Amino acid sequence: MSYQAFYRKLRPARFADIIGQEHVVTTLRNQLMSRRVAHAYLFVGTRGTGKTSMAKIFARAINCEASDKGEPCGICPACAASRSGASANVLEIDAASNNSVDNIRELRDEIQHAPISGVYKVLIIDEVHMLSTGAFNALLKTLEEPPAHVYFILATTEAQKIPATILSRCQRFDFRRVSPREMTAALRGYMDGEGVRVTDDALDYVAELSDGAMRDALSLLDRAASLYGGTEITRGMLRDLMGAVDGEVYVRLTAALQTGDNRACLGIIDEAAAQGRDITQFVNEYVRHLRGLMITASADASPELAGIVRFLTHFAELAAGLRHSVNERVSLEVACIKLCLPQAAPPLQAAQEGSAPAKAPAQAPTATKAAPAAAKQQNTPAVPEDVQLAIRNFGALAERLKMPVKKMLRDSTPRYTGGDCLTIAADEGSVATLERNKGAIKAELAAMFKKDIDVVIVSASGLAGGKHSTLSARNTREHIAEVFGEDIVEFS
């Protein structure tokens, strides 16, 4: 038997097998059971979210001779013919390659004839937005007065390109991206069923890379299974397969950008290129890294968010433009150097921590005004360099841990409360779990910075009212100014 790719072999055969589209499944089942099926449907959503699979299952259910609660039975002659692709009652075309007026006219002539077996004919047009203007006009005539035995299911990734006259004659269903949690659970079931060994963090990584597209996730795992054979697939293997780099590289790149060290930036890019890493993948991964930091920083709505947004905006624009770049590496190098130039936007005070740029004074400060600030900085105990690194990279640290520790760290706040340790102020309900996983947190810190950094877990409420109250009771702006000796501008 010829080999079948995972995304084809594991294609859903029933409504119950569809992942993440319960809102669509429920409505279609109800319509089938109540015999209130519309004559035309439009399925809209990004690639790999199940539009075509849903269309095929719905088409099968319409002609099923023994459906149960809207589900196609899968064994009657109509279902069997449809699953094997031999059904004359289910017509499927790809508008990307069949988009002319003649193609639609041929289909229109075909559906005028009643089905030889069964009761209904179902026409599925994938990527319908690719039809020409003339083809849309030809289709419109049939949609206006459809034969009683015909149903239309149109699928598209770009609904905005479809004429309003077509849209108004269809029931529209928007397909959501599959959530990481749903995708990871589904992938675990698929891989166990196929006998493919893969670690949990590798599946998390696949869900992250696929961005809600199940087909992309299955294709990536298919490639990994073919390359690594019977070996257990790990996150590192997938990074190598995708040409990605370890998260520590992005920590170093951000540190170089924050200090304006363009030589270090170019060295990091050269290192990635020498290892054969894909530049587009490198930039996309870095955008995801910065997004993780942004989400962490936005939880407290602190001023530090502005700095991260500046970096994220810069590299997101670069990622969008790389497809048109003549030399992707040069584009990345130029983007980094621009951020390092003095005339660029004010340097990020703490890129990984996400602090905002320092406020520029309206006029040169006098010695009298500068004296109190200098005195305050002298009285502020120096924060150990290791702890500064840990605080500035707290968002990246959270992303390296597994659930539920990852979420708990995202909801926590890194602090310096004295000594040579990182203090993590967490919700009361998270303290016990984080305490049990302190070893894993310290191990990830050591892996990130090649140094042992001690960790203390405390309750955020206890920190505000306990022995550290002199530090933590202040707001974020005052806290940063005191710890790092920097006046941080506030943003509304």
Short mmCIF file of C-alpha atoms in Angstrom, two decimals:
data_model
loop_
_atom_site.label_atom_id
_atom_site.label_comp_id
_atom_site.label_asym_id
_atom_site.label_seq_id
_atom_site.Cartn_x
_atom_site.Cartn_y
_atom_site.Cartn_z
CA MET A 1 0.00 0.00 0.00
CA SER A 2 1.33 3.46 -0.89
CA TYR A 3 2.25 5.77 1.97
CA GLN A 4 -0.27 8.40 3.02
CA ALA A 5 0.80 11.64 4.65
CA PHE A 6 -0.48 12.24 8.17
CA TYR A 7 -2.71 15.16 7.18
CA ARG A 8 -4.51 12.92 4.65
CA LYS A 9 -4.53 9.74 6.70
CA LEU A 10 -5.79 11.50 9.81
CA ARG A 11 -8.36 13.69 8.06
CA PRO A 12 -11.57 13.80 10.16
CA ALA A 13 -14.32 11.45 8.95
CA ARG A 14 -17.07 12.60 11.34
CA PHE A 15 -18.17 15.88 12.90
CA ALA A 16 -16.96 14.57 16.25
CA ASP A 17 -13.41 14.35 14.86
CA ILE A 18 -13.23 18.05 13.96
CA ILE A 19 -10.94 19.96 16.35
CA GLY A 20 -11.74 23.45 17.63
CA GLN A 21 -14.83 24.25 15.53
CA GLU A 22 -17.66 23.28 17.88
CA HIS A 23 -19.68 26.38 16.96
CA VAL A 24 -19.85 25.26 13.32
CA VAL A 25 -20.40 21.57 14.10
CA THR A 26 -23.32 22.26 16.45
CA THR A 27 -25.14 24.48 13.95
CA LEU A 28 -24.71 22.11 11.00
CA ARG A 29 -25.86 19.10 13.05
CA ASN A 30 -28.94 20.97 14.20
CA GLN A 31 -29.80 21.94 10.64
CA LEU A 32 -29.41 18.36 9.46
CA MET A 33 -31.59 16.95 12.24
CA SER A 34 -34.30 19.59 11.74
CA ARG A 35 -34.09 19.32 7.93
CA ARG A 36 -33.42 23.05 7.64
CA VAL A 37 -30.32 22.83 5.45
CA ALA A 38 -29.63 25.99 3.45
CA HIS A 39 -28.83 25.76 -0.25
CA ALA A 40 -25.45 27.58 -0.01
CA TYR A 41 -22.73 27.82 2.65
CA LEU A 42 -19.48 29.78 2.91
CA PHE A 43 -16.69 28.43 5.15
CA VAL A 44 -14.12 31.11 5.98
CA GLY A 45 -10.86 30.68 7.87
CA THR A 46 -7.08 30.48 7.73
CA ARG A 47 -5.40 27.46 6.17
CA GLY A 48 -5.48 24.14 7.97
CA THR A 49 -8.45 24.89 10.23
CA GLY A 50 -10.72 22.19 8.80
CA LYS A 51 -12.84 23.98 6.17
CA THR A 52 -12.48 21.35 3.46
CA SER A 53 -12.82 18.47 5.93
CA MET A 54 -15.99 20.02 7.32
CA ALA A 55 -17.36 20.48 3.79
CA LYS A 56 -16.76 16.81 2.92
CA ILE A 57 -18.35 15.56 6.14
CA PHE A 58 -21.35 17.85 5.66
CA ALA A 59 -21.75 16.70 2.05
CA ARG A 60 -21.64 13.08 3.21
CA ALA A 61 -24.20 13.75 5.95
CA ILE A 62 -26.63 15.37 3.51
CA ASN A 63 -26.91 12.13 1.50
CA CYS A 64 -26.39 9.67 4.38
CA GLU A 65 -29.06 6.99 4.52
CA ALA A 66 -28.70 6.25 8.23
CA SER A 67 -27.35 9.39 9.92
CA ASP A 68 -27.41 9.52 13.72
CA LYS A 69 -27.94 12.95 15.30
CA GLY A 70 -26.58 14.61 12.19
CA GLU A 71 -23.47 12.40 11.98
CA PRO A 72 -22.88 10.48 8.72
CA CYS A 73 -22.93 6.77 9.46
CA GLY A 74 -19.86 6.10 7.32
CA ILE A 75 -21.01 2.66 6.18
CA CYS A 76 -24.04 3.19 3.93
CA PRO A 77 -23.43 3.16 0.14
CA ALA A 78 -23.61 6.97 -0.08
CA CYS A 79 -21.06 7.44 2.72
CA ALA A 80 -18.74 4.74 1.40
CA ALA A 81 -18.78 6.22 -2.11
CA SER A 82 -18.13 9.70 -0.78
CA ARG A 83 -15.18 8.61 1.41
CA SER A 84 -13.55 6.75 -1.46
CA GLY A 85 -13.96 9.72 -3.80
CA ALA A 86 -16.17 7.72 -6.17
CA SER A 87 -19.42 9.50 -5.43
CA ALA A 88 -21.02 11.16 -8.44
CA ASN A 89 -23.14 13.23 -6.07
CA VAL A 90 -20.24 15.13 -4.46
CA LEU A 91 -18.39 17.38 -6.91
CA GLU A 92 -15.26 19.09 -5.64
CA ILE A 93 -13.13 21.61 -7.52
CA ASP A 94 -10.20 23.85 -6.63
CA ALA A 95 -10.91 27.36 -7.87
CA ALA A 96 -7.20 28.15 -7.90
CA SER A 97 -6.81 26.02 -11.04
CA ASN A 98 -10.42 25.94 -12.29
CA ASN A 99 -11.40 29.57 -12.18
CA SER A 100 -12.67 30.35 -15.65
CA VAL A 101 -16.20 31.00 -16.88
CA ASP A 102 -16.10 27.75 -18.84
CA ASN A 103 -15.26 25.75 -15.69
CA ILE A 104 -18.26 27.12 -13.83
CA ARG A 105 -20.54 26.67 -16.83
CA GLU A 106 -19.56 23.01 -17.07
CA LEU A 107 -20.38 22.56 -13.39
CA ARG A 108 -23.66 24.41 -13.84
CA ASP A 109 -24.64 22.07 -16.64
CA GLU A 110 -23.59 19.04 -14.60
CA ILE A 111 -25.69 19.90 -11.55
CA GLN A 112 -28.85 20.47 -13.60
CA HIS A 113 -29.25 16.70 -13.88
CA ALA A 114 -30.80 14.89 -10.92
CA PRO A 115 -28.51 12.42 -9.12
CA ILE A 116 -28.52 8.86 -10.44
CA SER A 117 -28.37 7.47 -6.91
CA GLY A 118 -29.14 9.24 -3.70
CA VAL A 119 -31.23 12.37 -3.36
CA TYR A 120 -28.90 15.39 -3.55
CA LYS A 121 -25.83 16.71 -5.32
CA VAL A 122 -23.29 18.76 -3.36
CA LEU A 123 -20.85 21.12 -5.06
CA ILE A 124 -17.72 22.02 -3.05
CA ILE A 125 -15.61 24.91 -4.40
CA ASP A 126 -12.34 25.36 -2.51
CA GLU A 127 -10.50 28.72 -2.53
CA VAL A 128 -13.56 30.23 -4.18
CA HIS A 129 -12.05 33.74 -3.99
CA MET A 130 -9.77 32.72 -6.89
CA LEU A 131 -12.65 32.66 -9.39
CA SER A 132 -12.54 35.25 -12.15
CA THR A 133 -15.16 37.98 -12.38
CA GLY A 134 -16.89 36.16 -15.19
CA ALA A 135 -16.87 32.90 -13.25
CA PHE A 136 -18.44 34.63 -10.23
CA ASN A 137 -21.18 35.99 -12.48
CA ALA A 138 -21.84 32.54 -13.86
CA LEU A 139 -21.97 31.10 -10.34
CA LEU A 140 -24.29 33.87 -9.18
CA LYS A 141 -26.97 32.90 -11.69
CA THR A 142 -27.06 29.39 -10.27
CA LEU A 143 -27.05 30.59 -6.65
CA GLU A 144 -30.01 32.87 -7.36
CA GLU A 145 -32.19 30.01 -8.60
CA PRO A 146 -30.56 26.73 -7.54
CA PRO A 147 -32.05 23.37 -8.49
CA ALA A 148 -33.90 21.77 -5.58
CA HIS A 149 -31.49 18.82 -5.48
CA VAL A 150 -28.27 20.90 -5.26
CA TYR A 151 -26.32 22.30 -2.31
CA PHE A 152 -23.28 24.58 -2.54
CA ILE A 153 -20.37 24.68 -0.07
CA LEU A 154 -17.80 27.39 -0.78
CA ALA A 155 -14.53 27.59 1.16
CA THR A 156 -12.04 30.45 1.26
CA THR A 157 -9.17 32.00 3.19
CA GLU A 158 -9.96 35.49 1.87
CA ALA A 159 -13.64 36.30 2.14
CA GLN A 160 -13.01 39.98 1.38
CA LYS A 161 -12.29 39.06 -2.24
CA ILE A 162 -15.71 37.50 -2.78
CA PRO A 163 -18.41 39.73 -4.36
CA ALA A 164 -21.15 40.90 -2.01
CA THR A 165 -23.76 39.38 -4.32
CA ILE A 166 -22.29 35.94 -3.61
CA LEU A 167 -21.83 36.56 0.12
CA SER A 168 -25.43 37.61 0.58
CA ARG A 169 -26.69 34.29 -0.78
CA CYS A 170 -24.64 32.08 1.55
CA GLN A 171 -24.76 31.15 5.20
CA ARG A 172 -21.32 32.14 6.46
CA PHE A 173 -19.32 30.24 9.09
CA ASP A 174 -15.99 31.56 10.36
CA PHE A 175 -13.48 28.92 11.39
CA ARG A 176 -11.23 29.70 14.34
CA ARG A 177 -7.58 28.91 14.67
CA VAL A 178 -7.16 25.76 16.76
CA SER A 179 -5.98 26.75 20.24
CA PRO A 180 -2.57 25.46 21.42
CA ARG A 181 -4.22 23.39 24.16
CA GLU A 182 -6.68 21.72 21.79
CA MET A 183 -3.98 21.12 19.21
CA THR A 184 -1.50 19.62 21.65
CA ALA A 185 -4.14 17.22 23.00
CA ALA A 186 -5.20 16.19 19.49
CA LEU A 187 -1.61 15.72 18.31
CA ARG A 188 -0.85 13.53 21.31
CA GLY A 189 -3.76 11.26 20.40
CA TYR A 190 -2.75 11.15 16.74
CA MET A 191 0.92 10.36 17.44
CA ASP A 192 0.09 7.69 20.03
CA GLY A 193 -2.24 6.10 17.50
CA GLU A 194 0.49 6.13 14.84
CA GLY A 195 3.11 4.77 17.23
CA VAL A 196 5.28 7.90 16.94
CA ARG A 197 7.15 8.79 20.14
CA VAL A 198 7.32 12.52 20.78
CA THR A 199 7.90 14.57 23.94
CA ASP A 200 5.28 16.91 25.38
CA ASP A 201 7.42 20.01 24.91
CA ALA A 202 7.96 19.03 21.27
CA LEU A 203 4.19 18.95 20.75
CA ASP A 204 3.91 22.35 22.46
CA TYR A 205 6.52 23.65 20.03
CA VAL A 206 4.64 22.22 17.03
CA ALA A 207 1.41 23.86 18.22
CA GLU A 208 3.26 27.17 18.58
CA LEU A 209 4.84 26.97 15.11
CA SER A 210 1.66 25.91 13.31
CA ASP A 211 -0.24 28.98 14.58
CA GLY A 212 -3.61 27.23 14.78
CA ALA A 213 -3.32 25.25 11.52
CA MET A 214 -3.71 21.53 12.19
CA ARG A 215 -2.57 20.56 8.71
CA ASP A 216 0.72 22.43 9.18
CA ALA A 217 1.24 20.70 12.53
CA LEU A 218 0.69 17.24 11.08
CA SER A 219 2.95 17.97 8.11
CA LEU A 220 5.77 19.02 10.43
CA LEU A 221 5.40 15.89 12.57
CA ASP A 222 5.27 13.78 9.40
CA ARG A 223 8.63 15.19 8.30
CA ALA A 224 10.12 14.65 11.74
CA ALA A 225 8.86 11.06 11.94
CA SER A 226 10.38 10.31 8.52
CA LEU A 227 13.73 11.91 9.40
CA TYR A 228 14.23 10.52 12.89
CA GLY A 229 12.65 7.10 12.42
CA GLY A 230 11.85 5.30 15.67
CA THR A 231 13.71 7.84 17.82
CA GLU A 232 11.68 9.90 20.27
CA ILE A 233 11.16 13.32 18.71
CA THR A 234 12.28 16.21 20.93
CA ARG A 235 11.93 19.98 20.76
CA GLY A 236 15.59 20.28 19.80
CA MET A 237 15.12 17.93 16.85
CA LEU A 238 12.23 20.01 15.60
CA ARG A 239 14.28 23.19 15.94
CA ASP A 240 17.01 21.61 13.81
CA LEU A 241 14.45 20.44 11.27
CA MET A 242 12.94 23.91 10.99
CA GLY A 243 16.27 25.71 10.94
CA ALA A 244 15.42 27.46 14.21
CA VAL A 245 17.79 28.37 17.04
CA ASP A 246 17.74 28.00 20.81
CA GLY A 247 15.93 30.71 22.75
CA GLU A 248 19.19 31.73 24.43
CA VAL A 249 20.30 33.25 21.12
CA TYR A 250 17.38 35.67 21.21
CA VAL A 251 18.26 36.64 24.76
CA ARG A 252 21.78 37.53 23.59
CA LEU A 253 20.48 39.37 20.53
CA THR A 254 18.16 41.50 22.65
CA ALA A 255 20.98 42.28 25.07
CA ALA A 256 23.17 43.39 22.15
CA LEU A 257 20.41 45.57 20.73
CA GLN A 258 19.72 47.23 24.07
CA THR A 259 23.35 48.28 24.40
CA GLY A 260 23.68 49.31 20.77
CA ASP A 261 26.38 46.69 20.15
CA ASN A 262 26.07 46.22 16.40
CA ARG A 263 29.16 44.00 16.26
CA ALA A 264 27.57 41.55 18.66
CA CYS A 265 24.34 41.60 16.61
CA LEU A 266 26.21 40.82 13.41
CA GLY A 267 28.16 38.09 15.19
CA ILE A 268 24.95 36.41 16.33
CA ILE A 269 23.49 36.57 12.81
CA ASP A 270 26.73 35.20 11.38
CA GLU A 271 26.66 32.37 13.91
CA ALA A 272 23.08 31.46 12.93
CA ALA A 273 23.89 31.57 9.23
CA ALA A 274 26.99 29.41 9.72
CA GLN A 275 24.81 26.77 11.37
CA GLY A 276 22.56 26.75 8.31
CA ARG A 277 19.63 28.38 10.09
CA ASP A 278 16.87 29.81 7.94
CA ILE A 279 16.82 33.61 8.29
CA THR A 280 13.06 33.91 7.82
CA GLN A 281 12.52 31.28 10.51
CA PHE A 282 15.04 33.10 12.72
CA VAL A 283 13.11 36.37 12.46
CA ASN A 284 9.72 34.71 12.94
CA GLU A 285 10.97 32.95 16.07
CA TYR A 286 12.34 36.22 17.41
CA VAL A 287 8.97 37.90 16.85
CA ARG A 288 7.35 35.09 18.87
CA HIS A 289 10.00 35.57 21.58
CA LEU A 290 9.25 39.29 21.80
CA ARG A 291 5.51 38.62 21.80
CA GLY A 292 5.94 36.40 24.84
CA LEU A 293 7.74 39.24 26.61
CA MET A 294 5.03 41.69 25.60
CA ILE A 295 2.26 39.49 27.01
CA THR A 296 4.16 39.10 30.28
CA ALA A 297 4.78 42.84 30.56
CA SER A 298 1.21 43.79 29.63
CA ALA A 299 -0.21 41.84 32.56
CA ASP A 300 0.73 44.70 34.90
CA ALA A 301 0.18 47.47 32.31
CA SER A 302 3.59 48.79 33.31
CA PRO A 303 5.65 51.44 31.47
CA GLU A 304 8.15 48.76 30.46
CA LEU A 305 5.68 47.58 27.83
CA ALA A 306 6.61 50.41 25.46
CA GLY A 307 10.15 49.22 24.94
CA ILE A 308 9.07 45.71 24.02
CA VAL A 309 6.43 47.04 21.64
CA ARG A 310 9.08 49.11 19.85
CA PHE A 311 11.25 46.05 19.26
CA LEU A 312 8.30 43.86 18.34
CA THR A 313 6.95 46.38 15.83
CA HIS A 314 10.36 46.71 14.20
CA PHE A 315 10.90 42.97 13.71
CA ALA A 316 7.28 42.22 12.81
CA GLU A 317 7.64 44.68 9.93
CA LEU A 318 10.89 43.00 8.94
CA ALA A 319 9.22 39.55 9.00
CA ALA A 320 6.44 40.80 6.73
CA GLY A 321 8.92 42.25 4.24
CA LEU A 322 11.38 39.35 4.05
CA ARG A 323 9.34 37.58 1.36
CA HIS A 324 10.23 40.45 -0.99
CA SER A 325 13.86 40.71 0.10
CA VAL A 326 16.66 39.98 -2.36
CA ASN A 327 19.00 39.02 0.49
CA GLU A 328 17.28 38.04 3.74
CA ARG A 329 20.47 38.05 5.81
CA VAL A 330 21.39 41.58 4.74
CA SER A 331 17.85 42.75 5.55
CA LEU A 332 18.17 41.33 9.06
CA GLU A 333 21.60 42.88 9.56
CA VAL A 334 20.37 46.30 8.42
CA ALA A 335 17.35 46.05 10.72
CA CYS A 336 19.56 45.33 13.73
CA ILE A 337 22.06 48.09 12.92
CA LYS A 338 19.23 50.60 12.54
CA LEU A 339 18.16 49.87 16.10
CA CYS A 340 21.76 50.28 17.28
CA LEU A 341 22.33 53.66 15.63
CA PRO A 342 22.29 56.67 18.00
CA GLN A 343 19.88 58.61 15.77
CA ALA A 344 17.34 55.79 15.95
CA ALA A 345 14.61 55.74 18.57
CA PRO A 346 15.96 56.03 22.15
CA PRO A 347 17.71 52.82 23.22
CA LEU A 348 15.73 50.28 25.15
CA GLN A 349 16.78 50.53 28.77
CA ALA A 350 16.02 46.89 29.45
CA ALA A 351 14.84 45.11 26.34
CA GLN A 352 14.19 41.76 27.92
CA GLU A 353 12.62 43.35 30.97
CA GLY A 354 10.80 45.68 28.59
CA SER A 355 11.38 49.02 30.33
CA ALA A 356 10.46 52.11 28.33
CA PRO A 357 12.96 54.67 26.96
CA ALA A 358 14.21 57.23 29.44
CA LYS A 359 12.44 60.59 29.25
CA ALA A 360 14.55 63.23 27.49
CA PRO A 361 14.81 66.45 29.54
CA ALA A 362 13.34 69.61 28.00
CA GLN A 363 16.57 71.44 28.76
CA ALA A 364 20.00 70.62 30.08
CA PRO A 365 19.67 69.71 33.76
CA THR A 366 21.34 71.97 36.26
CA ALA A 367 23.74 70.69 38.86
CA THR A 368 21.19 71.48 41.56
CA LYS A 369 18.50 69.29 39.93
CA ALA A 370 20.89 66.47 39.20
CA ALA A 371 22.27 66.26 42.71
CA PRO A 372 19.23 64.58 44.40
CA ALA A 373 18.99 61.94 41.68
CA ALA A 374 22.69 61.20 41.96
CA ALA A 375 22.44 60.96 45.71
CA LYS A 376 19.46 58.61 45.46
CA GLN A 377 21.36 56.36 43.03
CA GLN A 378 24.33 56.21 45.37
CA ASN A 379 22.08 55.16 48.26
CA THR A 380 20.39 52.44 46.20
CA PRO A 381 22.01 49.03 46.72
CA ALA A 382 23.47 47.66 43.50
CA VAL A 383 21.50 44.86 41.92
CA PRO A 384 23.74 41.87 41.15
CA GLU A 385 24.30 41.44 37.43
CA ASP A 386 22.94 37.89 37.49
CA VAL A 387 19.68 39.05 39.05
CA GLN A 388 19.39 41.90 36.55
CA LEU A 389 19.69 39.37 33.74
CA ALA A 390 17.05 37.16 35.34
CA ILE A 391 14.62 40.07 35.77
CA ARG A 392 15.17 41.36 32.25
CA ASN A 393 14.63 37.91 30.78
CA PHE A 394 11.76 36.84 33.00
CA GLY A 395 9.33 36.62 30.08
CA ALA A 396 11.70 34.35 28.16
CA LEU A 397 12.15 32.21 31.29
CA ALA A 398 8.38 31.70 31.57
CA GLU A 399 8.16 30.52 27.96
CA ARG A 400 10.75 27.78 28.60
CA LEU A 401 8.70 26.10 31.34
CA LYS A 402 5.80 23.72 30.88
CA MET A 403 2.21 24.32 31.87
CA PRO A 404 0.96 25.12 34.47
CA VAL A 405 4.26 26.62 35.69
CA LYS A 406 4.54 28.67 32.48
CA LYS A 407 1.19 30.38 33.10
CA MET A 408 1.95 30.93 36.79
CA LEU A 409 5.22 32.67 35.90
CA ARG A 410 3.45 34.78 33.29
CA ASP A 411 1.11 35.97 36.05
CA SER A 412 3.98 36.59 38.48
CA THR A 413 6.37 39.55 38.88
CA PRO A 414 10.18 39.33 39.15
CA ARG A 415 11.65 41.37 42.00
CA TYR A 416 14.96 42.18 43.65
CA THR A 417 14.60 42.20 47.42
CA GLY A 418 18.24 41.94 48.42
CA GLY A 419 20.94 39.33 48.40
CA ASP A 420 22.06 37.40 45.33
CA CYS A 421 18.72 35.90 44.36
CA LEU A 422 15.72 36.45 42.13
CA THR A 423 12.46 36.92 44.02
CA ILE A 424 9.29 35.80 42.23
CA ALA A 425 6.13 37.43 43.58
CA ALA A 426 3.28 35.07 42.70
CA ASP A 427 -0.43 34.69 43.42
CA GLU A 428 -1.20 33.00 46.72
CA GLY A 429 -2.56 29.93 44.95
CA SER A 430 0.57 29.54 42.81
CA VAL A 431 3.23 29.72 45.50
CA ALA A 432 3.13 26.03 46.47
CA THR A 433 3.33 24.80 42.87
CA LEU A 434 6.17 27.17 42.00
CA GLU A 435 8.00 26.13 45.14
CA ARG A 436 7.78 22.48 44.08
CA ASN A 437 9.12 23.41 40.66
CA LYS A 438 11.85 25.72 41.89
CA GLY A 439 14.49 23.25 40.77
CA ALA A 440 13.19 23.33 37.19
CA ILE A 441 13.09 27.15 37.24
CA LYS A 442 16.69 27.34 38.46
CA ALA A 443 17.75 24.78 35.85
CA GLU A 444 16.25 26.89 33.05
CA LEU A 445 17.98 30.02 34.41
CA ALA A 446 21.28 28.15 34.44
CA ALA A 447 20.70 26.99 30.87
CA MET A 448 19.89 30.52 29.73
CA PHE A 449 22.81 32.34 31.36
CA LYS A 450 25.32 29.56 32.09
CA LYS A 451 25.21 30.66 35.74
CA ASP A 452 23.52 29.42 38.90
CA ILE A 453 20.95 31.97 40.08
CA ASP A 454 19.13 31.39 43.35
CA VAL A 455 15.35 31.75 43.41
CA VAL A 456 12.94 32.75 46.17
CA ILE A 457 9.17 32.25 45.77
CA VAL A 458 6.92 34.58 47.76
CA SER A 459 3.27 35.55 47.82
CA ALA A 460 2.59 38.86 46.08
CA SER A 461 0.20 39.84 48.86
CA GLY A 462 2.74 38.84 51.48
CA LEU A 463 5.44 40.79 49.68
CA ALA A 464 3.31 43.91 49.83
CA GLY A 465 2.58 43.61 53.51
CA GLY A 466 5.54 41.68 54.89
CA LYS A 467 9.23 42.18 55.43
CA HIS A 468 9.82 43.43 51.89
CA SER A 469 7.11 46.06 52.04
CA THR A 470 9.55 48.98 51.86
CA LEU A 471 10.41 47.89 48.33
CA SER A 472 7.29 46.31 46.90
CA ALA A 473 4.60 48.68 48.11
CA ARG A 474 5.73 51.29 45.58
CA ASN A 475 4.31 51.26 42.09
CA THR A 476 6.18 49.76 39.14
CA ARG A 477 7.70 53.05 38.02
CA GLU A 478 9.16 53.85 41.43
CA HIS A 479 10.32 50.26 41.87
CA ILE A 480 12.28 50.28 38.61
CA ALA A 481 13.73 53.72 39.35
CA GLU A 482 14.91 52.61 42.77
CA VAL A 483 16.30 49.22 41.74
CA PHE A 484 18.02 50.27 38.51
CA GLY A 485 18.64 53.94 39.24
CA GLU A 486 16.74 54.98 36.10
CA ASP A 487 13.91 57.49 35.73
CA ILE A 488 11.35 55.66 33.59
CA VAL A 489 8.82 57.68 31.65
CA GLU A 490 5.19 56.73 32.23
CA PHE A 491 2.77 55.94 29.39
CA SER A 492 -1.01 56.12 29.58
#
